[in-house]
PDB file of C-alpha atoms and ligand atoms in Angstrom:
ATOM      1  CA  MET A  36      12.438  23.288  -1.873  1.00 90.00           C
ATOM      2  CA  ASN A  37      14.737  21.044  -3.901  1.00 96.00           C
ATOM      3  CA  LYS A  38      13.012  20.401  -7.245  1.00 97.00           C
ATOM      4  CA  ALA A  39      14.159  16.789  -7.661  1.00 98.00           C
ATOM      5  CA  VAL A  40      12.873  15.875  -4.190  1.00 98.00           C
ATOM      6  CA  GLU A  41       9.652  17.796  -4.821  1.00 98.00           C
ATOM      7  CA  GLN A  42       9.042  15.810  -8.009  1.00 98.00           C
ATOM      8  CA  ALA A  43       9.889  12.503  -6.311  1.00 98.00           C
ATOM      9  CA  LEU A  44       7.445  13.272  -3.488  1.00 98.00           C
ATOM     10  CA  ASN A  45       4.726  14.102  -6.018  1.00 98.00           C
ATOM     11  CA  ASN A  46       5.414  10.779  -7.747  1.00 98.00           C
ATOM     12  CA  GLN A  47       5.168   8.951  -4.435  1.00 98.00           C
ATOM     13  CA  ILE A  48       1.835  10.633  -3.637  1.00 98.00           C
ATOM     14  CA  LYS A  49       0.592   9.131  -6.902  1.00 98.00           C
ATOM     15  CA  ASN A  50       2.122   5.723  -6.049  1.00 98.00           C
ATOM     16  CA  GLU A  51       0.381   5.661  -2.672  1.00 98.00           C
ATOM     17  CA  PHE A  52      -2.939   6.634  -4.226  1.00 98.00           C
ATOM     18  CA  PHE A  53      -2.418   3.905  -6.834  1.00 98.00           C
ATOM     19  CA  SER A  54      -1.819   1.388  -4.015  1.00 98.00           C
ATOM     20  CA  ALA A  55      -5.122   2.503  -2.484  1.00 98.00           C
ATOM     21  CA  TYR A  56      -6.850   2.099  -5.844  1.00 98.00           C
ATOM     22  CA  LEU A  57      -5.325  -1.367  -6.377  1.00 98.00           C
ATOM     23  CA  TYR A  58      -6.404  -2.615  -2.943  1.00 98.00           C
ATOM     24  CA  LEU A  59      -9.898  -1.237  -3.442  1.00 98.00           C
ATOM     25  CA  SER A  60     -10.072  -3.149  -6.730  1.00 98.00           C
ATOM     26  CA  MET A  61      -8.858  -6.296  -4.957  1.00 98.00           C
ATOM     27  CA  SER A  62     -11.471  -5.721  -2.240  1.00 98.00           C
ATOM     28  CA  ALA A  63     -14.211  -5.592  -4.871  1.00 98.00           C
ATOM     29  CA  HIS A  64     -12.902  -8.839  -6.383  1.00 98.00           C
ATOM     30  CA  CYS A  65     -12.959 -10.641  -3.002  1.00 98.00           C
ATOM     31  CA  ASP A  66     -16.458  -9.370  -2.376  1.00 97.00           C
ATOM     32  CA  ARG A  67     -17.537 -10.777  -5.769  1.00 97.00           C
ATOM     33  CA  ILE A  68     -16.133 -14.217  -4.970  1.00 96.00           C
ATOM     34  CA  ASN A  69     -17.840 -14.311  -1.551  1.00 95.00           C
ATOM     35  CA  LEU A  70     -14.828 -13.727   0.674  1.00 97.00           C
ATOM     36  CA  PRO A  71     -16.073 -10.772   2.745  1.00 97.00           C
ATOM     37  CA  GLY A  72     -13.273 -11.019   5.339  1.00 97.00           C
ATOM     38  CA  PHE A  73     -10.566 -10.635   2.688  1.00 97.00           C
ATOM     39  CA  ALA A  74     -12.618  -7.825   1.140  1.00 98.00           C
ATOM     40  CA  GLY A  75     -12.781  -6.023   4.496  1.00 97.00           C
ATOM     41  CA  TRP A  76      -9.064  -6.461   5.126  1.00 97.00           C
ATOM     42  CA  LEU A  77      -8.245  -5.055   1.669  1.00 98.00           C
ATOM     43  CA  ARG A  78     -10.580  -2.152   2.225  1.00 97.00           C
ATOM     44  CA  GLN A  79      -8.701  -1.380   5.412  1.00 97.00           C
ATOM     45  CA  GLN A  80      -5.477  -1.447   3.349  1.00 97.00           C
ATOM     46  CA  TYR A  81      -7.111   0.985   0.932  1.00 98.00           C
ATOM     47  CA  GLU A  82      -7.700   3.353   3.867  1.00 98.00           C
ATOM     48  CA  GLU A  83      -4.085   2.963   5.018  1.00 97.00           C
ATOM     49  CA  GLU A  84      -2.733   3.771   1.564  1.00 98.00           C
ATOM     50  CA  ARG A  85      -4.925   6.854   1.325  1.00 98.00           C
ATOM     51  CA  ALA A  86      -3.498   7.936   4.688  1.00 98.00           C
ATOM     52  CA  HIS A  87       0.048   7.390   3.340  1.00 98.00           C
ATOM     53  CA  ALA A  88      -0.720   9.553   0.290  1.00 98.00           C
ATOM     54  CA  LEU A  89      -2.208  12.306   2.442  1.00 98.00           C
ATOM     55  CA  ARG A  90       0.699  12.172   4.860  1.00 98.00           C
ATOM     56  CA  LEU A  91       3.087  12.897   1.954  1.00 98.00           C
ATOM     57  CA  PHE A  92       0.694  15.496   0.564  1.00 98.00           C
ATOM     58  CA  ASP A  93       0.687  17.377   3.892  1.00 98.00           C
ATOM     59  CA  PHE A  94       4.453  17.031   4.270  1.00 98.00           C
ATOM     60  CA  LEU A  95       5.050  18.506   0.817  1.00 98.00           C
ATOM     61  CA  ALA A  96       2.558  21.323   1.408  1.00 98.00           C
ATOM     62  CA  ASP A  97       4.045  22.139   4.845  1.00 98.00           C
ATOM     63  CA  ARG A  98       7.458  22.533   3.260  1.00 97.00           C
ATOM     64  CA  GLY A  99       6.173  24.943   0.641  1.00 97.00           C
ATOM     65  CA  GLY A 100       6.438  22.397  -2.179  1.00 97.00           C
ATOM     66  CA  GLU A 101       4.193  22.549  -5.202  1.00 98.00           C
ATOM     67  CA  ILE A 102       1.557  19.777  -5.244  1.00 98.00           C
ATOM     68  CA  ALA A 103       1.158  18.278  -8.736  1.00 98.00           C
ATOM     69  CA  LEU A 104      -1.352  15.428  -8.687  1.00 98.00           C
ATOM     70  CA  GLN A 105      -0.932  12.850 -11.443  1.00 98.00           C
ATOM     71  CA  GLN A 106      -3.144  10.482 -13.372  1.00 98.00           C
ATOM     72  CA  LEU A 107      -3.671   6.992 -11.916  1.00 98.00           C
ATOM     73  CA  ASP A 108      -3.484   3.802 -13.982  1.00 98.00           C
ATOM     74  CA  THR A 109      -6.412   1.372 -14.067  1.00 98.00           C
ATOM     75  CA  PRO A 110      -5.804  -1.260 -11.383  1.00 98.00           C
ATOM     76  CA  GLN A 111      -5.974  -5.001 -12.053  1.00 97.00           C
ATOM     77  CA  ALA A 112      -9.503  -6.279 -11.395  1.00 97.00           C
ATOM     78  CA  GLU A 113      -9.343 -10.061 -11.858  1.00 96.00           C
ATOM     79  CA  PHE A 114      -7.216 -12.595  -9.988  1.00 97.00           C
ATOM     80  CA  SER A 115      -6.983 -16.342 -10.478  1.00 97.00           C
ATOM     81  CA  SER A 116      -7.092 -17.253  -6.760  1.00 95.00           C
ATOM     82  CA  PRO A 117      -6.811 -15.717  -3.277  1.00 96.00           C
ATOM     83  CA  VAL A 118      -3.187 -16.842  -3.046  1.00 96.00           C
ATOM     84  CA  GLN A 119      -2.369 -15.220  -6.393  1.00 97.00           C
ATOM     85  CA  LEU A 120      -4.077 -12.010  -5.253  1.00 98.00           C
ATOM     86  CA  PHE A 121      -2.049 -11.859  -2.038  1.00 98.00           C
ATOM     87  CA  GLU A 122       1.147 -12.675  -3.908  1.00 98.00           C
ATOM     88  CA  GLU A 123       0.349  -9.560  -5.968  1.00 98.00           C
ATOM     89  CA  VAL A 124      -0.089  -7.598  -2.714  1.00 98.00           C
ATOM     90  CA  LEU A 125       3.308  -8.794  -1.483  1.00 98.00           C
ATOM     91  CA  GLY A 126       4.984  -8.051  -4.831  1.00 98.00           C
ATOM     92  CA  HIS A 127       3.400  -4.618  -4.885  1.00 98.00           C
ATOM     93  CA  GLU A 128       4.586  -3.829  -1.355  1.00 98.00           C
ATOM     94  CA  ARG A 129       8.128  -4.902  -2.262  1.00 98.00           C
ATOM     95  CA  LYS A 130       7.984  -2.521  -5.226  1.00 98.00           C
ATOM     96  CA  VAL A 131       6.800   0.288  -2.954  1.00 98.00           C
ATOM     97  CA  THR A 132       9.674  -0.454  -0.541  1.00 98.00           C
ATOM     98  CA  GLY A 133      12.074   0.041  -3.461  1.00 98.00           C
ATOM     99  CA  MET A 134      10.432   3.393  -4.273  1.00 98.00           C
ATOM    100  CA  ILE A 135      10.693   4.559  -0.654  1.00 98.00           C
ATOM    101  CA  ASN A 136      14.346   3.495  -0.503  1.00 98.00           C
ATOM    102  CA  ASP A 137      15.051   5.443  -3.718  1.00 98.00           C
ATOM    103  CA  LEU A 138      13.344   8.510  -2.251  1.00 98.00           C
ATOM    104  CA  TYR A 139      15.445   8.233   0.892  1.00 98.00           C
ATOM    105  CA  ALA A 140      18.625   7.906  -1.192  1.00 98.00           C
ATOM    106  CA  LEU A 141      17.658  10.996  -3.197  1.00 98.00           C
ATOM    107  CA  ALA A 142      17.015  12.964   0.011  1.00 98.00           C
ATOM    108  CA  VAL A 143      20.501  11.958   1.235  1.00 98.00           C
ATOM    109  CA  LYS A 144      22.095  12.959  -2.067  1.00 98.00           C
ATOM    110  CA  GLU A 145      20.342  16.340  -2.005  1.00 98.00           C
ATOM    111  CA  ASN A 146      21.079  16.966   1.711  1.00 98.00           C
ATOM    112  CA  ASP A 147      17.331  17.220   2.392  1.00 98.00           C
ATOM    113  CA  TYR A 148      17.186  16.300   6.080  1.00 98.00           C
ATOM    114  CA  PRO A 149      13.428  16.731   6.709  1.00 98.00           C
ATOM    115  CA  THR A 150      12.638  14.332   3.839  1.00 98.00           C
ATOM    116  CA  GLN A 151      15.121  11.812   5.250  1.00 98.00           C
ATOM    117  CA  VAL A 152      13.300  11.918   8.594  1.00 98.00           C
ATOM    118  CA  GLU A 153       9.902  11.605   6.903  1.00 98.00           C
ATOM    119  CA  MET A 154      11.095   8.650   4.844  1.00 98.00           C
ATOM    120  CA  GLN A 155      12.215   6.865   8.005  1.00 98.00           C
ATOM    121  CA  TRP A 156       8.568   6.570   9.029  1.00 98.00           C
ATOM    122  CA  PHE A 157       7.769   4.995   5.642  1.00 98.00           C
ATOM    123  CA  ILE A 158      10.769   2.648   5.784  1.00 98.00           C
ATOM    124  CA  THR A 159       9.518   1.301   9.136  1.00 97.00           C
ATOM    125  CA  GLU A 160       5.986   1.038   7.794  1.00 97.00           C
ATOM    126  CA  GLN A 161       7.173  -0.982   4.778  1.00 97.00           C
ATOM    127  CA  VAL A 162       8.759  -3.608   7.029  1.00 97.00           C
ATOM    128  CA  GLU A 163       5.345  -4.181   8.590  1.00 96.00           C
ATOM    129  CA  GLU A 164       3.483  -4.073   5.273  1.00 96.00           C
ATOM    130  CA  GLU A 165       5.733  -6.731   3.718  1.00 97.00           C
ATOM    131  CA  LYS A 166       5.572  -8.934   6.802  1.00 97.00           C
ATOM    132  CA  THR A 167       1.767  -8.815   6.987  1.00 96.00           C
ATOM    133  CA  ALA A 168       1.318  -9.609   3.288  1.00 97.00           C
ATOM    134  CA  GLY A 169       3.931 -12.386   3.496  1.00 98.00           C
ATOM    135  CA  ASP A 170       2.182 -13.967   6.472  1.00 97.00           C
ATOM    136  CA  ILE A 171      -1.148 -14.052   4.612  1.00 97.00           C
ATOM    137  CA  VAL A 172       0.473 -15.633   1.532  1.00 98.00           C
ATOM    138  CA  ALA A 173       2.030 -18.305   3.768  1.00 97.00           C
ATOM    139  CA  GLN A 174      -1.291 -19.047   5.471  1.00 96.00           C
ATOM    140  CA  LEU A 175      -3.115 -19.248   2.132  1.00 97.00           C
ATOM    141  CA  LYS A 176      -0.502 -21.707   0.880  1.00 97.00           C
ATOM    142  CA  LEU A 177      -1.027 -23.817   3.995  1.00 96.00           C
ATOM    143  CA  ALA A 178      -4.796 -23.756   3.392  1.00 95.00           C
ATOM    144  CA  GLY A 179      -4.243 -24.969  -0.186  1.00 93.00           C
ATOM    145  CA  ASP A 180      -7.434 -26.396  -1.688  1.00 91.00           C
ATOM    146  CA  ASN A 181      -9.104 -26.831   1.694  1.00 94.00           C
ATOM    147  CA  SER A 182     -12.184 -24.604   1.513  1.00 94.00           C
ATOM    148  CA  THR A 183     -12.877 -24.912   5.256  1.00 96.00           C
ATOM    149  CA  ALA A 184      -9.416 -23.520   6.007  1.00 96.00           C
ATOM    150  CA  LEU A 185      -9.983 -20.747   3.458  1.00 95.00           C
ATOM    151  CA  LEU A 186     -13.280 -19.763   5.067  1.00 96.00           C
ATOM    152  CA  LEU A 187     -11.673 -19.740   8.535  1.00 95.00           C
ATOM    153  CA  LEU A 188      -8.902 -17.494   7.250  1.00 96.00           C
ATOM    154  CA  ASP A 189     -11.491 -15.233   5.642  1.00 97.00           C
ATOM    155  CA  ARG A 190     -13.267 -14.947   8.976  1.00 96.00           C
ATOM    156  CA  GLU A 191     -10.026 -14.240  10.836  1.00 94.00           C
ATOM    157  CA  LEU A 192      -8.947 -11.476   8.430  1.00 95.00           C
ATOM    158  CA  GLY A 193     -12.453 -10.055   8.552  1.00 94.00           C
ATOM    159  CA  SER A 194     -12.330  -9.774  12.325  1.00 91.00           C
ATOM    160  CA  ARG A 195      -8.975  -7.966  12.164  1.00 77.00           C
ATOM    161  CA  ALA A 196     -10.461  -5.574   9.630  1.00 67.00           C
ATOM    162  CA  GLY A 197     -13.409  -4.894  11.943  1.00 59.00           C
ATOM    163  CA  GLY A 198     -14.904  -1.452  12.039  1.00 49.00           C
ATOM    164  CA  THR A 199     -13.551  -0.186   8.748  1.00 45.00           C
ATOM    165  CA  THR A 200     -16.722  -0.173   6.722  1.00 41.00           C
ATOM    166  CA  GLU A 201     -17.795   3.409   6.184  1.00 39.00           C
TER     167      GLU A 201
HETATM  168 FE1  FEO B  99       1.923   2.797   1.346  1.00 93.43          FE
HETATM  169 FE2  FEO B  99       1.477  -0.266   1.434  1.00 93.43          FE
HETATM  170  O1  FEO B  99       2.653   1.154   1.303  1.00 93.43           O
END
């Protein structure tokens, strides 16, 4: 297959695994500060990112591409507040959207139609990812310094994350 697209897909496999790693680190942080609902929600995000990485992995393998796994950076482990943490989630998802858009543009440039179709799934997914993270940031800002509101939000996110603890 086209070497430039193959390399870009390998890079994106790494980026998705890094997203998983980052959200797992954030989950550990929320667990440490006694917000188990946020921790559960982030752990569910970790699972989703792993699924994204494996989806690209399988796509590349099915097309006869060469898989070249790359080293992951150490994810951030400390955050100053829940709102700061979720602003990082939103910023990270926006960055990932840019990466997916670049990959789509490369697939267009290289006339790689299967990769264009595959990237359409990710483009749709990114709309949802950014919206979800943005909604949580907005709700955390509304909660402000009100710890009762924060605990209610923690419970609500925890119930949405239900059933993801393995
Ligand atoms: Fe795989 Fe959250 O984008």
